[in-house]
Short mmCIF file of C-alpha atoms and ligand atoms in Angstrom, two decimals:
data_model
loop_
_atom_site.label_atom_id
_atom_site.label_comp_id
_atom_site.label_asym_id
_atom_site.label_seq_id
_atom_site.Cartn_x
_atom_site.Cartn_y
_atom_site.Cartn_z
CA UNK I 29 173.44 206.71 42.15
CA UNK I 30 174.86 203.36 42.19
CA UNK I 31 178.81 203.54 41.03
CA UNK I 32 180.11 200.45 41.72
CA UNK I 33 181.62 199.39 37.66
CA UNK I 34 178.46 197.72 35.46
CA UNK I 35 179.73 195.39 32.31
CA UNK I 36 179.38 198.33 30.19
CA UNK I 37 182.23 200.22 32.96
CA UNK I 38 184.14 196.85 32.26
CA UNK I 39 183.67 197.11 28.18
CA UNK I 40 184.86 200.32 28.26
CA UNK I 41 187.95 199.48 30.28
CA UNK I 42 188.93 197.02 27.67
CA UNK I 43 188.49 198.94 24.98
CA UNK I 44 190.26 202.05 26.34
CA UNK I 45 192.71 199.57 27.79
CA UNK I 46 193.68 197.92 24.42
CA UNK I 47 193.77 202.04 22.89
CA UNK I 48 196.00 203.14 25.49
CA UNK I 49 198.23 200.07 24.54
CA UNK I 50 198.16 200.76 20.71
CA UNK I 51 198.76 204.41 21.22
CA UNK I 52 201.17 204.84 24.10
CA UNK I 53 204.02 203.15 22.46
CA UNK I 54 203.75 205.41 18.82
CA UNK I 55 204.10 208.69 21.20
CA UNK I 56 207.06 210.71 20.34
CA UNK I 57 209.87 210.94 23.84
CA UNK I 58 208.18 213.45 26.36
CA UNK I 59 210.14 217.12 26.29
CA UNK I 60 212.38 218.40 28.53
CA UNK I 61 210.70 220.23 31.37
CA UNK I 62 212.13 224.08 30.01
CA UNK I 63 211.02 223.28 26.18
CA UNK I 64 208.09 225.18 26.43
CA UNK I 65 207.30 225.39 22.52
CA UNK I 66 207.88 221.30 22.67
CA UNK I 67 205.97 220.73 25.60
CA UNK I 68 203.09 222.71 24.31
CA UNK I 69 203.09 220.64 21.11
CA UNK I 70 203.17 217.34 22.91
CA UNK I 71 200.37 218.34 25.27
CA UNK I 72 198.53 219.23 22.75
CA UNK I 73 199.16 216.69 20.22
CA UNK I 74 198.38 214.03 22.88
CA UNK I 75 194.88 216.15 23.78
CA UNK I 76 194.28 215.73 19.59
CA UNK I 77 194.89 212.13 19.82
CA UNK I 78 192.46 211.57 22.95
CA UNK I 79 189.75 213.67 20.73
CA UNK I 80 190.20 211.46 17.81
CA UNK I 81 189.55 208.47 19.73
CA UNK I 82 186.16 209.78 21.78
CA UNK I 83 187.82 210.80 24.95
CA UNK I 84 188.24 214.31 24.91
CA UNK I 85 186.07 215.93 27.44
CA UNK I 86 185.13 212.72 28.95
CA UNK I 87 182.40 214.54 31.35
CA UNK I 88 181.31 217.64 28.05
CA UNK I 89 178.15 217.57 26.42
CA UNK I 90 178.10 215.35 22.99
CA UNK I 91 176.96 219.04 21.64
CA UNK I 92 180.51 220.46 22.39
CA UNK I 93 182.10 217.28 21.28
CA UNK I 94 183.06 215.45 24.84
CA UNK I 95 181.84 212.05 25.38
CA UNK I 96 178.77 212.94 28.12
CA UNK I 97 180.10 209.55 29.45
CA UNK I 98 178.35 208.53 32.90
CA UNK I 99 180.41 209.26 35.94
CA UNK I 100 181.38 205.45 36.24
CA UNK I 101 183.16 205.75 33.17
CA UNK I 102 184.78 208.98 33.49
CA UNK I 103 186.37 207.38 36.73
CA UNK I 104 187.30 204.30 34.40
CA UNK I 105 189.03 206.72 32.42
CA UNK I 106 190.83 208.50 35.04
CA UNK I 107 191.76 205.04 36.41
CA UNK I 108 192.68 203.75 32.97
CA UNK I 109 195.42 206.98 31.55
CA UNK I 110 197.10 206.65 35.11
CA UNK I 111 197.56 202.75 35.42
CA UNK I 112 198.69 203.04 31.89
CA UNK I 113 201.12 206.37 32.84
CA UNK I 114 199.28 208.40 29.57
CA UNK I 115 200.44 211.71 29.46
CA UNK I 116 199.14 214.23 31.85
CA UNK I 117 196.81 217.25 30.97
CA UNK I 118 199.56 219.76 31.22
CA UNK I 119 199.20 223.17 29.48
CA UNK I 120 195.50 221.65 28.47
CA UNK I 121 194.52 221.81 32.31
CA UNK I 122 192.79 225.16 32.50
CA UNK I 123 191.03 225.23 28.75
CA UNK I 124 189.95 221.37 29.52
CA UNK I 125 189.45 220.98 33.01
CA UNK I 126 187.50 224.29 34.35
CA UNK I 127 187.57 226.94 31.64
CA UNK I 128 185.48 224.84 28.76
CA UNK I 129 183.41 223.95 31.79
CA UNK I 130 182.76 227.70 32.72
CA UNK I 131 182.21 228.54 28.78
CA UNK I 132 179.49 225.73 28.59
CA UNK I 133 177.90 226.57 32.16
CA UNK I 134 177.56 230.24 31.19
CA UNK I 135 178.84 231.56 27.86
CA UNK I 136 176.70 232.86 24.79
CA UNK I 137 176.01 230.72 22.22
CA UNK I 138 178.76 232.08 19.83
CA UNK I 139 181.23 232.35 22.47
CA UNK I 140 180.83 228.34 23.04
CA UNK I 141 181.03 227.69 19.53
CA UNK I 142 184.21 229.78 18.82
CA UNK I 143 186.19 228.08 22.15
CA UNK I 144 184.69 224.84 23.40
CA UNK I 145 185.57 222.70 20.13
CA UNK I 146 189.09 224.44 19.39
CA UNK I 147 189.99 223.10 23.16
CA UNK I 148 188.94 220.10 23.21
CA UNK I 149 191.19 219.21 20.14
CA UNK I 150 193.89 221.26 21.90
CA UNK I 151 193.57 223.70 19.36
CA UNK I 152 193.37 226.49 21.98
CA UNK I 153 195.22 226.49 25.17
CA UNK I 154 193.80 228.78 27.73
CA UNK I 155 195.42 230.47 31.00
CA UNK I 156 193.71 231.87 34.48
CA UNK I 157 194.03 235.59 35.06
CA UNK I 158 192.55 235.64 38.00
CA UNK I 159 195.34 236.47 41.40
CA UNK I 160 196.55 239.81 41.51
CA UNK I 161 199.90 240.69 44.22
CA UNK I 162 197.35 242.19 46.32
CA UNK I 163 194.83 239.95 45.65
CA UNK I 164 195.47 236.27 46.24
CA UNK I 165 192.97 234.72 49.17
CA UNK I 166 191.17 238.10 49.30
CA UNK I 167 190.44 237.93 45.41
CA UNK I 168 187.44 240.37 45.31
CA UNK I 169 189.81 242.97 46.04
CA UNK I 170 191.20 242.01 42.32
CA UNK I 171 192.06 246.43 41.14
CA UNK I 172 192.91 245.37 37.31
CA UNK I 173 190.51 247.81 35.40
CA UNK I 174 188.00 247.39 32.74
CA UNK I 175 186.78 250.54 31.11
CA UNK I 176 183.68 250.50 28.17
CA UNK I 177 184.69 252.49 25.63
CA UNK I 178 182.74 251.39 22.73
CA UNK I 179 183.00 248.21 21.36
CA UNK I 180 185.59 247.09 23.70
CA UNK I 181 186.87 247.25 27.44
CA UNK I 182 190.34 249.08 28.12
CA UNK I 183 191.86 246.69 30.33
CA UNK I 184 194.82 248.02 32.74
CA UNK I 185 196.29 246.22 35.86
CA UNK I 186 198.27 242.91 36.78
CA UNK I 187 197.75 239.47 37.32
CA UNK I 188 200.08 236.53 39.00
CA UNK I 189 200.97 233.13 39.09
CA UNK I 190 198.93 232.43 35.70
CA UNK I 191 199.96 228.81 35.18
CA UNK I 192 200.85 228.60 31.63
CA UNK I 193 200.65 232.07 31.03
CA UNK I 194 204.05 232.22 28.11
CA UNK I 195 202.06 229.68 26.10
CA UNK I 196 198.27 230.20 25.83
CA UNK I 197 195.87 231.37 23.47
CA UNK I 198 193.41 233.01 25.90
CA UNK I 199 192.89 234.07 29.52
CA UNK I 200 189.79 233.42 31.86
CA UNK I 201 190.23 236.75 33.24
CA UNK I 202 188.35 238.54 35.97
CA UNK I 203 188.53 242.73 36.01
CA UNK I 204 186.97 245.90 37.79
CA UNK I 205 184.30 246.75 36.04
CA UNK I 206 182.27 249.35 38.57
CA UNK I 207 184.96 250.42 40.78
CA UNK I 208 181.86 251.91 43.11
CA UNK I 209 179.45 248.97 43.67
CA UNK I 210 180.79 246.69 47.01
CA UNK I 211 183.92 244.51 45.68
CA UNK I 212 182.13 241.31 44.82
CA UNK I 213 179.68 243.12 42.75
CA UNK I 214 181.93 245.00 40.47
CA UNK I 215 183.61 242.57 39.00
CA UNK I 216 183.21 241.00 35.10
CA UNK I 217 184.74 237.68 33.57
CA UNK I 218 186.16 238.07 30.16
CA UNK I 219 187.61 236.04 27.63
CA UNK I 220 190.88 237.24 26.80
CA UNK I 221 193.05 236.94 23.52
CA UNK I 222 196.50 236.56 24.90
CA UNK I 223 197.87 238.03 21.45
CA UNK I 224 196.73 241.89 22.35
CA UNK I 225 198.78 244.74 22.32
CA UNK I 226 199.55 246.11 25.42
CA UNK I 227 199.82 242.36 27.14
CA UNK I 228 203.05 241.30 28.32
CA UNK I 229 203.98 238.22 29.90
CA UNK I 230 206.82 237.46 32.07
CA UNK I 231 207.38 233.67 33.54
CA UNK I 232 208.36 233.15 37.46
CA UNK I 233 210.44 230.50 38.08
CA UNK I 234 209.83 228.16 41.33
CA UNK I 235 212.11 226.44 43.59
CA UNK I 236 212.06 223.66 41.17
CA UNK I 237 214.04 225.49 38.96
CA UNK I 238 211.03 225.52 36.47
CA UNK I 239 208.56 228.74 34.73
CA UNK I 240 204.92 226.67 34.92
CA UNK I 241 203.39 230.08 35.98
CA UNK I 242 203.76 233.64 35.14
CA UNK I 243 203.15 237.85 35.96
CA UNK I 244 200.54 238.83 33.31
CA UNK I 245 200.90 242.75 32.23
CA UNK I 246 197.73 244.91 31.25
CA UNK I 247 198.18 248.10 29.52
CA UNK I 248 195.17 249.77 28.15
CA UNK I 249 194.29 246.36 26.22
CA UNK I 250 191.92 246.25 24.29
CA UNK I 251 189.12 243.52 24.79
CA UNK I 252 186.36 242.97 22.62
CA UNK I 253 183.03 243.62 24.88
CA UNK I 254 182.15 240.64 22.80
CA UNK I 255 184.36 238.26 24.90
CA UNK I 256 182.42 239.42 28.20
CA UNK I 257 180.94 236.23 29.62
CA UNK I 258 177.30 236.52 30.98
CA UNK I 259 176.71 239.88 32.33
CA UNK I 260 178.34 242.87 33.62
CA UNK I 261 179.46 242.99 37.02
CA UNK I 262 178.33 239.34 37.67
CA UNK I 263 181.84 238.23 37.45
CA UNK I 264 181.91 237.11 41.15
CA UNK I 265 179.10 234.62 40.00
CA UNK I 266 180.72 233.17 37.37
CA UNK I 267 184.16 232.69 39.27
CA UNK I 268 182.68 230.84 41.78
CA UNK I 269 181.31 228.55 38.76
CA UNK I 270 184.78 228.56 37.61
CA UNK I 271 186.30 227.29 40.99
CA UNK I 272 183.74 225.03 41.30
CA UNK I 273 185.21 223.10 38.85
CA UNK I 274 188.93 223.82 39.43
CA UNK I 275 188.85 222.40 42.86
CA UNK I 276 186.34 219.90 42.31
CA UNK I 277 187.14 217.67 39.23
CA UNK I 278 190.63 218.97 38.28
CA UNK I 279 192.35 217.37 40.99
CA UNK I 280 191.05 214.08 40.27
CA UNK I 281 193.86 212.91 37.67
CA UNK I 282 195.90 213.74 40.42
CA UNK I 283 194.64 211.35 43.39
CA UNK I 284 194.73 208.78 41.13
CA UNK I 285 198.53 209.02 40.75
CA UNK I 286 199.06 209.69 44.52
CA UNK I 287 197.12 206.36 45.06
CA UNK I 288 199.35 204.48 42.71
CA UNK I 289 202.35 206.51 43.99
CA UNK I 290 201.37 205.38 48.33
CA UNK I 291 200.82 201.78 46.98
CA UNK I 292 204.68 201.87 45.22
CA UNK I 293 206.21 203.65 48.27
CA UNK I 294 204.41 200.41 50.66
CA UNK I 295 206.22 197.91 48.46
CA UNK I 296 209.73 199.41 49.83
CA UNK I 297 211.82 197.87 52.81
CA UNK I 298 212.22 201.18 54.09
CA UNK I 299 208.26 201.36 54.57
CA UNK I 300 208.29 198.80 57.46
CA UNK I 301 209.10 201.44 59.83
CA UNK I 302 206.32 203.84 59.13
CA UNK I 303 203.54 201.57 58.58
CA UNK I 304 200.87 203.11 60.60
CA UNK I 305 201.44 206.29 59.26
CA UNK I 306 201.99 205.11 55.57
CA UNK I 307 198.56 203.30 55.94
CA UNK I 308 196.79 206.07 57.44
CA UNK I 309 197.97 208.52 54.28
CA UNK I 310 196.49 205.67 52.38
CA UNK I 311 193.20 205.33 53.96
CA UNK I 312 192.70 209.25 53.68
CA UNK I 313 193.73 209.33 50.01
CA UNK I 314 190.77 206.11 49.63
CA UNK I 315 188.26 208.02 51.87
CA UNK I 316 189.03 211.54 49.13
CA UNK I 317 188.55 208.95 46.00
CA UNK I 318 185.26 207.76 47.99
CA UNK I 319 184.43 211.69 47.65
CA UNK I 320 184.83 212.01 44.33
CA UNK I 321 182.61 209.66 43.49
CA UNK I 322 180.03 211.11 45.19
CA UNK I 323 181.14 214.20 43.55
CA UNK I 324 181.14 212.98 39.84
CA UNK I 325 177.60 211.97 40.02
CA UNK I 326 176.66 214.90 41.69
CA UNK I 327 178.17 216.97 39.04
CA UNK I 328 176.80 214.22 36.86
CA UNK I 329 172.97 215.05 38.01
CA UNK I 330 173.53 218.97 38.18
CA UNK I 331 176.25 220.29 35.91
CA UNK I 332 178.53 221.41 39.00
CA UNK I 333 180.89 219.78 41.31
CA UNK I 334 178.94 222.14 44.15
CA UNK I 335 180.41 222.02 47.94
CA UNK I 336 182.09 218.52 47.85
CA UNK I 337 185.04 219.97 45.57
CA UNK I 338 186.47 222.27 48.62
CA UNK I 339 186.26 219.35 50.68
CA UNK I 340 188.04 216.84 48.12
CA UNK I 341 190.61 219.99 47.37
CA UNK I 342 191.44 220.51 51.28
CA UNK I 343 191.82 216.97 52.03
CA UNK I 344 193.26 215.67 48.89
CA UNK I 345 196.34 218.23 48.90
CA UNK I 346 196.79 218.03 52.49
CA UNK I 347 197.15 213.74 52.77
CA UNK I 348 199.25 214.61 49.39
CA UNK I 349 202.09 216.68 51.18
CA UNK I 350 202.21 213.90 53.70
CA UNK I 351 203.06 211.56 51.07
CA UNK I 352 205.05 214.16 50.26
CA UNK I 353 207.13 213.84 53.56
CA UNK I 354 206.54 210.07 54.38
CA UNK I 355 208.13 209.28 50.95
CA UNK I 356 211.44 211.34 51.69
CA UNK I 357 211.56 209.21 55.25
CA UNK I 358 210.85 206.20 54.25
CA UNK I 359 213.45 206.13 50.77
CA UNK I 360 215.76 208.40 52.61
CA UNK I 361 218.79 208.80 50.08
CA UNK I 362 217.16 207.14 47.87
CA UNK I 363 214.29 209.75 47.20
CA UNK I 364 217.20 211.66 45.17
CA UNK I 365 217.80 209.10 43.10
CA UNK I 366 217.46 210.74 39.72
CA UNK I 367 217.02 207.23 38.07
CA UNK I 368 213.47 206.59 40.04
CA UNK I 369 210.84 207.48 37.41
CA UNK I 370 208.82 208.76 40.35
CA UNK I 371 211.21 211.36 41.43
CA UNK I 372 209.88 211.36 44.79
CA UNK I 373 212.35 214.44 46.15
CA UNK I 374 210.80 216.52 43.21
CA UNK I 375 207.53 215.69 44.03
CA UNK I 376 207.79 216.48 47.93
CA UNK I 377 208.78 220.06 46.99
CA UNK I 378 206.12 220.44 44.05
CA UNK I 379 203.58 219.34 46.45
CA UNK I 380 203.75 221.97 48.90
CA UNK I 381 201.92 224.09 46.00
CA UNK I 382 198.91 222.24 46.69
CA UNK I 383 197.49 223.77 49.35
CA UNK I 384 197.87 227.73 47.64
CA UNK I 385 197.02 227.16 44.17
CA UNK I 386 193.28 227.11 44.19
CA UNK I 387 192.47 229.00 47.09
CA UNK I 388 194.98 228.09 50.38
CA UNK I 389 193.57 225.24 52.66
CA UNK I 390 192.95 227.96 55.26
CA UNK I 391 190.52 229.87 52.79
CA UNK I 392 189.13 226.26 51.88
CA UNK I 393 188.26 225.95 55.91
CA UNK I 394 186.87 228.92 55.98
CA UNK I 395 184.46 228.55 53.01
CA UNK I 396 183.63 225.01 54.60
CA UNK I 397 182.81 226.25 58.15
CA UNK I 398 180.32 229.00 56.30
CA UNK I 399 178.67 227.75 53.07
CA UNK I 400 178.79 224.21 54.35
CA UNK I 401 178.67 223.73 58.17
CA UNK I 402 176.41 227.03 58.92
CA UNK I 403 179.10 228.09 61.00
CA UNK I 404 179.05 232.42 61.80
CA UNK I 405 180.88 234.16 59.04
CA UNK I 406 184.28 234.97 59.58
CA UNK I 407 184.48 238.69 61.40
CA UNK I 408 185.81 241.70 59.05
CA UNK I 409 189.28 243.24 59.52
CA UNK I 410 188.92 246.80 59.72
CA UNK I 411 191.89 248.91 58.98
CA UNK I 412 193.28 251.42 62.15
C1 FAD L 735 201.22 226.32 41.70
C2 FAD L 735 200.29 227.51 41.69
C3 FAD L 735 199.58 227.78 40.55
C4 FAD L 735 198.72 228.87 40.51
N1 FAD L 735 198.07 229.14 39.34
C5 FAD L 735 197.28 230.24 39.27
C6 FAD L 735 196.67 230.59 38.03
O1 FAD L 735 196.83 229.90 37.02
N2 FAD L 735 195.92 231.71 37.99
C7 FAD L 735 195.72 232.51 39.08
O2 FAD L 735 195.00 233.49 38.96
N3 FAD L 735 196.29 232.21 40.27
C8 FAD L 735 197.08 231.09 40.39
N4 FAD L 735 197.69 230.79 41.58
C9 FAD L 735 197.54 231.72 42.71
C10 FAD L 735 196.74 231.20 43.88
O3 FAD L 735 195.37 231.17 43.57
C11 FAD L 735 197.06 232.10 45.09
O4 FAD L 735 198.42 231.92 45.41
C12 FAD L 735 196.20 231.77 46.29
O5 FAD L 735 194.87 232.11 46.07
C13 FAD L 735 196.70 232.49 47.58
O6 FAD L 735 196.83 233.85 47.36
P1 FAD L 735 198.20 234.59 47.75
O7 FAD L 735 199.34 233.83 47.15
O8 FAD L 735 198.04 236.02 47.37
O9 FAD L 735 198.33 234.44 49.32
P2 FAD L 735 197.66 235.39 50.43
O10 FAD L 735 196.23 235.60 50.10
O11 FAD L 735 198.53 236.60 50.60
O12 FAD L 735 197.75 234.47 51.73
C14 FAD L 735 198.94 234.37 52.52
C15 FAD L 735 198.62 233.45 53.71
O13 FAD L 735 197.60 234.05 54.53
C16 FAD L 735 196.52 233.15 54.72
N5 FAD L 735 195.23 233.88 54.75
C17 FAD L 735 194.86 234.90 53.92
N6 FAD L 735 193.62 235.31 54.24
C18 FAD L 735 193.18 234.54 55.26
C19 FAD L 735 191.97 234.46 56.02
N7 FAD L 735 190.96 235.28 55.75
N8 FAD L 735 191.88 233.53 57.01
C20 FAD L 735 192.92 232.69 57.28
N9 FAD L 735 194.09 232.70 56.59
C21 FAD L 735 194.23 233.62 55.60
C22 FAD L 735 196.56 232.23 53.49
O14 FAD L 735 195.92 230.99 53.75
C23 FAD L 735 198.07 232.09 53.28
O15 FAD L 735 198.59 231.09 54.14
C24 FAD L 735 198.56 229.70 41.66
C25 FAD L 735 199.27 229.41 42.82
C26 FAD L 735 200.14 228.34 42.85
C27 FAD L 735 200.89 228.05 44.12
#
């Protein structure tokens, strides 16, 4: 596929150029980071806003009411809201960015028609419900319970680090479904209402200072057997769909900030000194965007980001955390100046989430030396 930008990529530029410009300024101030209620309605009014204008769900179906725009244009777009410092996803990130995608790769009719338009006008904010304490890297060995009984599966167990648990609507959330079969094979992905008795949710707060994630508490909830997506016990499936997405295409908003971020930090008298290293950070973050390009038509061509989204994940947060650290050498003090938009000491700690969230860069190497390289699978630990 040929993606270097055709007229049309131009025309589109201008015209989401000259929206961004008319738009932009009419936004109320962004919230403080704590508001939580605020921040929700600003993410969400902002997600409204992009739906009115035709670019919600740049890369959805027209049927589900995204844009189906070619993968030139969603790059435009990504391009575009970054140059022109639009506000990020935020608490839209999971509904837009990989659990719509899940819904439309494998969800019932009905179950697409209740969720995929509601998030796409940030209607519906959704969480993930997937880590457990004991089940982070190793997440087939997920224990949270699902029990038929009925109409509905009892639900009992815990989940972790579900990023903007406190203020969504539903949960992509994976459960034990046949505690006998081998662990990948018993597990289910349901849709859950985060409004259920017997749910309670209790925010973690980083070093940062700030509650973006939270412990998730099951107690004989109540799920409608409606909300199971696909079929039972081919959970595993369907969260590898999930991820496919979430380390594929969601961290592409992302790049294009650390790009504009290197290209800021080069501009400083401080950067003389680290040149080679500054420009190799650089090259790396252009050889990840040359990857996602690749990867957008791919997922373009075959509905799924496929392999190339471990490799942009891996790479992408690992040249990331050495901005991370270049930026604090190279501004020194002046990284902590709380006037600098940027806040690059802030961002050097937030960072170092990168390579966890997602599946850690060692799990990413490991997936990459199997599925992808043919390499011999990595030997089982057995217990003494
Ligand atoms: C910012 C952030 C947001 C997150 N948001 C969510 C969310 O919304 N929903 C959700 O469900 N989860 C979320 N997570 C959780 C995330 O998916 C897990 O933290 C991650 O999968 C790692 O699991 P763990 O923390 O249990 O670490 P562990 O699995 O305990 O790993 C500990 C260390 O051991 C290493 N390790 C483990 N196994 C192997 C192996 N086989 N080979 C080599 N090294 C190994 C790991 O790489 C890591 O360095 C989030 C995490 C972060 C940091």
């Amino acid at each position: 596929m040929d993606l270097r930008y055709s007229e049309a990529d131009e025309a589109f530029r201008a015209e989401l150029r000259a929206w961004l410009d008319r738009e932009l300024p009419a936004l109320p101030p962004a919230p403080e980071r704590e508001d939580w209620v605020e921040r929700r309605r600003f993410d969400t009014d902002w997600q409204r806003r992009l739906f009115d204008a035709g670019y919600a769900g740049m890369s959805w179906p027209r049927e589900y009411g995204g844009r189906d725009a070619s993968p030139s244009e969603q790059l435009v777009f990504l391009e575009e809201t970054t140059r022109a410092r639009a506000p990020y996803i935020g608490v839209n990130f999971v509904g837009v960015l990989h659990a719509g995608p899940t819904l439309i790769a494998e969800a019932s009719d009905e179950q697409k028609a209740a969720h995929l338009p509601r998030i796409l006008r940030g209607d519906e904010v959704w969480c993930q419900g997937f880590s457990e304490p004991a089940a982070g890297s190793d997440l087939a060995a997920l224990r949270t319970r699902a029990v038929r009984d009925g109409d509905h599966y009892v639900v009992s167990g815990q989940k972790i680090w579900c990023s903007f648990g406190h203020v969504a609507d539903f949960g992509e959330l994976i459960v034990r479904t046949d505690p006998d079969a081998p662990k990948h094979r018993g597990i289910s992905w349901l849709i859950l209402p985060m409004d259920l008795p017997g749910i309670e949710v209790r925010p973690i707060e980083t070093v940062l200072g700030s509650s973006e994630f939270c412990e998730v508490f099951l107690d004989e909830v109540r799920v409608p057997a409606e909300n199971l997506v696909g079929t039972e016990n081919d959970g595993w499936r369907i969260t590898q769909v999930t991820f496919s997405f979430e380390r594929g295409t969601a961290f592409v908003s992302e790049l294009v900030d650390a790009i504009r971020l290197a290209e800021g930090l080069a501009a400083h008298p401080g950067a003389r000194r680290y040149a080679s290293e500054l420009a190799r950070v650089v090259a790396e973050l252009d050889g990840v965007w040359s990857l996602v390009k690749r990867n957008v038509s791919r997922a373009a061509r075959t509905g799924s980001p496929g392999d190339g989204a471990l490799m942009i994940k891996l790479a992408y947060s690992e040249a990331r955390q050495r901005l991370g650290d270049l930026s604090l050498k190279i501004l020194d003090r002046g990284a902590f100046d709380l006037d600098d938009p940027e806040g690059y000491a802030e961002e050097a700690l937030r960072v170092l989430a990168l390579t966890i969230a997602a599946g850690t860069s060692q799990i990413q190497r490991n997936i990459i030396s199997e599925r992808v390289l043919g390499l011999p699978r990595e030997p089982k630990v057995v217990a003494s």
